[in-house]
Short mmCIF file of C-alpha atoms in Angstrom, two decimals:
data_model
loop_
_atom_site.label_atom_id
_atom_site.label_comp_id
_atom_site.label_asym_id
_atom_site.label_seq_id
_atom_site.Cartn_x
_atom_site.Cartn_y
_atom_site.Cartn_z
CA MET A 1 -138.97 -14.12 -133.28
CA GLY A 2 -141.96 -15.71 -131.07
CA ARG A 3 -139.02 -17.83 -128.78
CA VAL A 4 -138.99 -18.21 -124.66
CA LEU A 5 -136.15 -18.81 -123.14
CA LYS A 6 -136.54 -22.05 -120.77
CA LEU A 7 -133.57 -21.82 -117.78
CA ILE A 8 -132.89 -25.34 -115.57
CA SER A 9 -129.93 -24.29 -112.91
CA ALA A 10 -128.32 -26.45 -110.92
CA SER A 11 -129.45 -26.13 -106.93
CA ILE A 12 -125.85 -27.12 -105.28
CA PHE A 13 -122.64 -24.62 -107.75
CA LEU A 14 -120.16 -22.48 -106.90
CA ILE A 15 -120.65 -18.60 -107.50
CA LEU A 16 -118.52 -16.26 -108.89
CA THR A 17 -119.26 -12.43 -108.06
CA TRP A 18 -117.22 -9.50 -108.16
CA ALA A 19 -116.98 -7.42 -105.33
CA GLY A 20 -116.64 -4.24 -107.09
CA CYS A 21 -113.76 -1.85 -106.96
CA PRO A 22 -111.32 -0.15 -104.20
CA SER A 23 -112.10 2.81 -102.64
CA ASP A 24 -110.90 5.85 -105.15
CA TRP A 25 -112.08 3.98 -108.18
CA GLN A 26 -114.65 3.90 -110.30
CA GLU A 27 -116.75 0.71 -112.48
CA VAL A 28 -117.62 0.83 -115.90
CA SER A 29 -119.73 -2.79 -117.40
CA GLY A 30 -118.56 -4.77 -114.58
CA SER A 31 -115.23 -6.11 -115.13
CA ILE A 32 -112.84 -3.07 -115.17
CA CYS A 33 -111.74 -0.42 -112.17
CA TYR A 34 -110.55 2.97 -113.70
CA TYR A 35 -107.88 5.13 -111.33
CA PRO A 36 -108.23 9.34 -112.03
CA GLY A 37 -104.69 10.23 -111.45
CA THR A 38 -106.01 14.07 -109.95
CA VAL A 39 -102.66 15.62 -109.60
CA GLN A 40 -100.57 16.91 -112.90
CA ILE A 41 -97.17 14.60 -113.43
CA THR A 42 -94.77 12.28 -116.44
CA PHE A 43 -94.81 9.31 -117.55
CA PRO A 44 -92.80 7.43 -116.22
CA GLN A 45 -94.71 8.64 -113.00
CA VAL A 46 -97.99 8.07 -114.13
CA LYS A 47 -96.58 4.17 -114.23
CA LEU A 48 -94.84 4.70 -110.62
CA ALA A 49 -98.65 5.80 -109.28
CA CYS A 50 -100.62 3.75 -110.75
CA HIS A 51 -98.36 0.38 -109.32
CA SER A 52 -98.45 2.15 -106.23
CA VAL A 53 -102.36 1.61 -105.98
CA GLY A 54 -102.87 -2.39 -107.40
CA GLY A 55 -102.95 -1.12 -111.20
CA SER A 56 -101.52 0.06 -114.42
CA PRO A 57 -101.57 3.06 -117.09
CA ALA A 58 -104.25 3.33 -118.23
CA MET A 59 -104.60 -0.44 -120.73
CA ILE A 60 -107.75 0.58 -122.76
CA THR A 61 -109.52 -1.98 -124.33
CA ASP A 62 -112.38 -0.59 -126.29
CA ALA A 63 -114.66 2.11 -126.86
CA LEU A 64 -117.17 1.91 -123.58
CA LEU A 65 -113.98 2.28 -121.00
CA ASN A 66 -112.36 4.97 -123.37
CA THR A 67 -115.32 7.23 -123.55
CA VAL A 68 -116.32 6.24 -119.82
CA ILE A 69 -112.19 7.91 -118.98
CA GLN A 70 -112.66 10.77 -122.14
CA GLN A 71 -116.15 12.06 -119.64
CA TYR A 72 -114.69 12.65 -116.43
CA ALA A 73 -111.72 14.31 -117.89
CA GLN A 74 -113.33 17.18 -119.10
CA PHE A 75 -115.83 17.01 -116.86
CA THR A 76 -114.71 16.32 -113.96
CA LEU A 77 -111.38 16.55 -113.81
CA GLY A 78 -111.43 19.39 -116.01
CA VAL A 79 -108.63 19.36 -118.07
CA ASP A 80 -108.34 18.46 -121.79
CA GLN A 81 -105.46 16.45 -122.18
CA ALA A 82 -104.53 13.05 -119.40
CA TRP A 83 -102.37 10.85 -119.75
CA ILE A 84 -103.06 6.76 -120.59
CA GLY A 85 -100.72 3.75 -120.85
CA VAL A 86 -99.78 3.13 -123.81
CA GLU A 87 -95.57 4.25 -124.76
CA GLN A 88 -93.67 3.14 -127.92
CA VAL A 89 -91.39 0.40 -127.51
CA ASP A 90 -88.16 -0.86 -129.13
CA GLY A 91 -88.66 -1.92 -132.26
CA GLY A 92 -90.98 1.29 -133.06
CA TYR A 93 -94.41 -0.01 -132.41
CA TRP A 94 -96.95 0.86 -129.50
CA ALA A 95 -98.21 -1.12 -126.83
CA TYR A 96 -100.01 -0.30 -123.44
CA ALA A 97 -97.78 0.19 -120.34
CA ASP A 98 -98.75 -3.09 -118.74
CA ASP A 99 -94.79 -4.73 -117.75
CA ALA A 100 -95.34 -7.00 -120.41
CA HIS A 101 -95.59 -4.31 -123.65
CA THR A 102 -99.39 -6.10 -123.99
CA ASN A 103 -100.38 -5.85 -127.95
CA LEU A 104 -103.57 -2.81 -128.64
CA THR A 105 -106.32 -4.36 -129.19
CA TYR A 106 -108.03 -0.35 -129.13
CA MET A 107 -107.16 2.39 -130.77
CA LYS A 108 -107.96 5.71 -131.18
CA TRP A 109 -105.65 7.98 -132.75
CA ALA A 110 -106.34 11.53 -133.43
CA ASN A 111 -105.15 12.53 -137.62
CA ASN A 112 -101.31 12.05 -137.61
CA GLU A 113 -100.76 10.52 -134.49
CA PRO A 114 -98.56 8.56 -133.39
CA ASN A 115 -95.90 9.98 -134.33
CA ASN A 116 -92.30 9.26 -134.11
CA GLN A 117 -90.97 12.55 -132.28
CA ASN A 118 -92.83 11.45 -128.48
CA TYR A 119 -92.37 8.23 -126.97
CA CYS A 120 -96.15 8.71 -124.78
CA ALA A 121 -98.88 8.90 -125.15
CA ALA A 122 -102.65 10.79 -123.89
CA MET A 123 -105.77 11.24 -124.78
CA ASN A 124 -107.29 14.78 -126.13
CA SER A 125 -110.93 14.85 -123.66
CA SER A 126 -111.92 17.61 -125.83
CA THR A 127 -111.62 17.20 -129.29
CA GLY A 128 -113.92 13.24 -128.68
CA GLY A 129 -111.42 11.41 -126.70
CA TYR A 130 -108.88 11.11 -129.42
CA TRP A 131 -104.71 9.96 -128.82
CA MET A 132 -101.55 11.97 -129.03
CA THR A 133 -98.50 12.08 -128.81
CA ARG A 134 -96.87 13.80 -126.27
CA ASP A 135 -93.02 14.76 -124.66
CA CYS A 136 -92.99 12.63 -122.04
CA SER A 137 -91.41 14.76 -119.57
CA THR A 138 -94.56 16.19 -119.86
CA GLN A 139 -96.99 16.94 -116.49
CA LEU A 140 -100.35 15.34 -116.63
CA ASN A 141 -103.50 14.25 -115.32
CA TYR A 142 -103.32 10.43 -115.84
CA PHE A 143 -105.71 7.32 -115.24
CA CYS A 144 -105.05 4.08 -114.23
CA THR A 145 -106.85 0.52 -115.27
CA ARG A 146 -106.80 -2.68 -113.06
CA PRO A 147 -109.91 -5.83 -113.11
CA THR A 148 -112.36 -6.04 -110.15
CA THR A 149 -112.05 -8.41 -107.84
CA PRO A 150 -113.11 -11.72 -107.64
CA ASP A 151 -114.98 -12.95 -104.40
CA VAL A 152 -115.71 -17.13 -104.58
CA SER A 153 -117.61 -18.66 -102.74
CA THR A 154 -120.39 -21.47 -102.36
CA THR A 155 -123.73 -21.71 -102.42
CA GLU A 156 -127.09 -23.01 -102.28
CA SER A 157 -129.61 -22.39 -104.28
CA PRO A 158 -132.39 -23.91 -105.45
CA LEU A 159 -133.06 -21.11 -108.83
CA THR A 160 -129.77 -18.89 -109.54
CA ILE A 161 -128.99 -17.24 -113.36
CA PRO A 162 -125.20 -17.81 -114.26
CA GLN A 163 -122.62 -15.76 -115.50
CA GLY A 164 -121.46 -17.38 -118.23
CA ASN A 165 -118.79 -16.98 -120.14
CA CYS A 166 -118.98 -14.02 -123.45
CA ASP A 167 -117.97 -13.77 -126.21
CA GLN A 168 -114.83 -11.39 -127.09
CA ASN A 169 -116.15 -8.21 -127.18
CA TRP A 170 -118.77 -8.58 -125.36
CA LYS A 171 -120.06 -7.39 -122.60
CA GLN A 172 -122.10 -9.73 -119.81
CA PHE A 173 -125.04 -8.68 -117.11
CA SER A 174 -126.61 -11.33 -114.90
CA GLY A 175 -126.57 -14.82 -117.49
CA TYR A 176 -126.97 -12.11 -120.85
CA CYS A 177 -123.95 -11.10 -122.71
CA TYR A 178 -125.06 -7.64 -125.09
CA TYR A 179 -122.31 -6.41 -128.51
CA LEU A 180 -122.32 -2.98 -129.07
CA HIS A 181 -121.89 -2.78 -132.50
CA ASN A 182 -120.25 1.34 -132.22
CA PHE A 183 -119.32 3.99 -134.56
CA THR A 184 -118.14 2.30 -137.70
CA THR A 185 -117.26 4.40 -141.15
CA LEU A 186 -117.36 3.73 -144.73
CA GLN A 187 -114.81 2.85 -147.12
CA ASP A 188 -113.95 7.03 -147.90
CA GLY A 189 -112.34 6.10 -144.38
CA GLN A 190 -114.70 9.41 -142.99
CA HIS A 191 -118.60 9.03 -142.96
CA TRP A 192 -120.22 6.64 -140.30
CA ASP A 193 -122.47 3.42 -141.66
CA LEU A 194 -125.33 3.09 -141.07
CA PHE A 195 -128.42 0.74 -140.15
CA ASN A 196 -132.39 0.74 -140.35
CA PHE A 197 -134.03 -1.20 -138.16
CA THR A 198 -134.17 -4.25 -140.00
CA ASP A 199 -130.06 -4.71 -141.49
CA ALA A 200 -129.11 -4.16 -137.44
CA GLU A 201 -131.63 -7.05 -136.80
CA ALA A 202 -130.20 -9.39 -139.65
CA ILE A 203 -127.03 -8.47 -137.98
CA CYS A 204 -127.55 -9.77 -134.64
CA GLU A 205 -128.55 -13.18 -136.30
CA THR A 206 -125.43 -13.98 -138.18
CA MET A 207 -123.92 -13.85 -134.40
CA ASN A 208 -127.22 -15.85 -133.08
CA SER A 209 -128.24 -13.21 -130.71
CA THR A 210 -131.17 -10.57 -131.28
CA LEU A 211 -131.25 -6.79 -130.74
CA ALA A 212 -131.24 -6.23 -127.37
CA SER A 213 -133.92 -6.16 -125.14
CA ILE A 214 -134.83 -4.61 -121.76
CA HIS A 215 -136.52 -5.92 -119.23
CA ASN A 216 -135.64 -3.97 -115.31
CA ASP A 217 -133.65 -0.53 -114.25
CA ALA A 218 -130.69 -2.10 -113.64
CA GLU A 219 -130.60 -3.68 -117.36
CA ASN A 220 -130.96 -0.25 -118.41
CA GLN A 221 -128.47 1.54 -116.62
CA PHE A 222 -126.05 -1.14 -117.72
CA LEU A 223 -127.35 -0.90 -121.27
CA TYR A 224 -127.19 2.92 -120.70
CA ASP A 225 -123.26 2.59 -119.86
CA LEU A 226 -122.55 0.96 -122.80
CA VAL A 227 -123.80 3.02 -124.67
CA ILE A 228 -122.04 6.22 -123.59
CA SER A 229 -120.67 8.34 -126.68
CA ASN A 230 -119.82 11.85 -127.14
CA ALA A 231 -121.00 12.82 -130.35
CA ALA A 232 -121.42 16.21 -130.97
CA GLY A 233 -118.12 18.10 -132.71
CA GLU A 234 -118.50 14.79 -134.92
CA ASP A 235 -119.46 16.51 -137.95
CA ASP A 236 -117.73 15.97 -140.85
CA LYS A 237 -118.65 11.34 -139.61
CA ALA A 238 -121.85 12.48 -140.06
CA TYR A 239 -123.56 15.52 -142.40
CA GLY A 240 -123.82 18.01 -140.30
CA HIS A 241 -125.80 16.19 -137.72
CA PRO A 242 -124.17 13.83 -134.94
CA CYS A 243 -126.22 14.04 -132.60
CA ASP A 244 -129.92 12.92 -134.75
CA TRP A 245 -127.49 10.06 -135.91
CA ALA A 246 -125.84 8.57 -132.80
CA PRO A 247 -128.68 6.63 -130.71
CA ALA A 248 -127.64 2.55 -130.93
CA TRP A 249 -131.05 0.12 -131.96
CA ILE A 250 -132.01 -1.71 -129.80
CA GLY A 251 -134.62 -4.77 -130.29
CA MET A 252 -138.29 -2.53 -128.74
CA MET A 253 -140.63 -2.07 -131.84
CA HIS A 254 -143.57 -0.62 -132.40
CA THR A 255 -146.38 -1.74 -134.93
CA PRO A 256 -149.78 0.05 -136.55
CA ASP A 257 -151.78 -2.91 -137.26
CA PRO A 258 -152.83 -4.31 -134.96
CA ASN A 259 -151.47 -1.75 -132.31
CA GLY A 260 -148.90 -3.01 -130.17
CA THR A 261 -145.20 -3.18 -129.14
CA HIS A 262 -143.41 -6.08 -128.41
CA TRP A 263 -139.24 -7.28 -128.10
CA VAL A 264 -138.34 -9.30 -131.30
CA ASP A 265 -136.56 -12.19 -129.09
CA GLY A 266 -140.68 -12.74 -128.17
CA THR A 267 -139.92 -11.63 -124.68
CA PRO A 268 -142.55 -9.60 -123.34
CA VAL A 269 -142.70 -6.31 -122.63
CA ASP A 270 -142.13 -5.87 -119.22
CA PHE A 271 -139.62 -2.30 -119.04
CA CYS A 272 -139.96 0.40 -120.28
CA ASP A 273 -137.79 3.68 -120.50
CA TYR A 274 -139.38 6.17 -122.79
CA PRO A 275 -141.69 8.84 -121.21
CA ASP A 276 -144.74 8.63 -122.84
CA GLY A 277 -144.95 4.51 -122.58
CA CYS A 278 -144.24 2.10 -125.30
CA ILE A 279 -147.77 2.27 -127.02
CA ILE A 280 -147.81 4.50 -129.11
CA ALA A 281 -149.59 6.18 -131.79
CA GLU A 282 -148.19 5.66 -134.46
CA MET A 283 -148.90 3.92 -138.24
CA TYR A 284 -145.59 2.67 -139.44
CA ASN A 285 -143.07 0.33 -137.86
CA CYS A 286 -141.00 1.86 -135.49
CA GLY A 287 -138.26 0.73 -133.19
CA PHE A 288 -137.03 2.14 -130.42
CA LEU A 289 -133.04 3.19 -129.67
CA ILE A 290 -131.11 4.04 -126.34
CA HIS A 291 -128.62 7.35 -126.70
CA ASN A 292 -126.36 8.17 -123.82
CA ASP A 293 -124.62 11.49 -124.38
CA VAL A 294 -124.18 14.08 -122.55
CA SER A 295 -122.63 16.30 -124.96
CA CYS A 296 -125.84 16.00 -127.44
CA PHE A 297 -128.17 16.04 -124.59
CA PRO A 298 -126.55 17.95 -121.09
CA THR A 299 -129.47 18.02 -119.45
CA ASP A 300 -130.77 14.08 -119.68
CA PRO A 301 -128.12 12.48 -122.05
CA LYS A 302 -130.15 8.95 -121.01
CA ARG A 303 -133.26 9.04 -122.49
CA TRP A 304 -135.59 6.46 -125.43
CA SER A 305 -136.17 7.61 -129.02
CA TRP A 306 -137.70 6.18 -131.25
CA TRP A 307 -138.42 6.05 -134.87
CA VAL A 308 -138.97 4.51 -138.29
CA ILE A 309 -136.95 0.93 -138.63
CA ARG A 310 -136.51 1.95 -142.18
CA ALA A 311 -133.95 5.19 -140.41
CA HIS A 312 -130.87 4.15 -140.50
CA TYR A 313 -128.59 5.05 -137.13
CA SER A 314 -124.79 4.21 -136.31
CA ARG A 315 -125.13 1.38 -133.71
CA PHE A 316 -127.02 -1.57 -132.28
CA VAL A 317 -126.78 -3.74 -129.15
CA CYS A 318 -127.43 -6.75 -129.46
CA LYS A 319 -128.36 -9.42 -126.81
CA LYS A 320 -127.52 -13.07 -126.08
CA LEU A 321 -127.61 -16.23 -123.17
CA ALA A 322 -124.89 -15.76 -121.90
CA MET A 323 -122.33 -19.59 -123.25
CA PRO A 324 -122.02 -22.13 -119.96
CA THR A 325 -118.62 -21.28 -117.74
CA ASN A 326 -118.16 -24.92 -118.09
CA ALA A 327 -119.71 -28.82 -119.21
CA ASP A 328 -120.41 -30.01 -115.27
CA GLY A 329 -124.23 -29.02 -115.27
CA PHE A 330 -125.09 -25.93 -114.48
CA PHE A 331 -126.75 -25.91 -117.09
CA HIS A 332 -128.75 -28.12 -117.81
CA GLY A 333 -131.79 -27.24 -119.27
CA ILE A 334 -130.85 -24.01 -121.33
CA GLY A 335 -133.07 -24.10 -124.89
CA TYR A 336 -135.83 -22.53 -126.81
CA GLU A 337 -138.58 -23.96 -127.85
#
């Protein structure tokens, strides 16, 4: 575990930065922009409206984006339902409503959905963001999505943190890749699968990573965005206690003898977002968790907590170094010792 990362970068290279999102759009995880439609229109009109602002009807590709849109619809727009970019196409299958009818890579259908009576999909924000089919002529609010805008420039720097690439289902931030093991269910198809701290770290290690360390407020806010959830109301999946089991393990661990706190990846403890500090008085080995759930904690949704490492929770976050962007030496000198 005691691994120290050393990084030596080339002095001159091409830097790819992300210029962000256009006016009136919101950014998610540094790579996706979403646009909330504040008027109610039909699904065919949504396609035209999204194209007119440079996007497509919302292509929801992961749980993070689904939750962000669900919470915006419920708490900002104040609506129960909104159009998303999913429709039934020739052949009877469901696809994204972009020009290519891209295959769905993420789905959150409600029970008994989709049905064959309607051909357009909406999100129900009041039931946790589950998808439902609607008559395409129904007038609803809507969401569009588009990628963030790249800005490529050449610069000179003696030491620059490369951004690199991440595996599928991992999110990139400041030279590292992060994986949220989100809510999964047991073989019964109903209840959440749960993991103790040791289980979570072992799973991260199978992906050449560790439970995530956090070293500054920017990284902390990125993880808050990554783990955003809307667990209240999921009683059936969490044996009646969804807010207790929804947090995600991170890589901070407390040991009682000697009394101290450390990151499991061996990096220094130079940041803490627990109100009472991260050196705790506890006689058992404990791990730290991160939450962001306004449905469970309306006045303080973003928080860290801790509990004994044998306790079980539904989620965890892994972290590893981003892969080199190419083979021309930008990542020369990267390794562990």
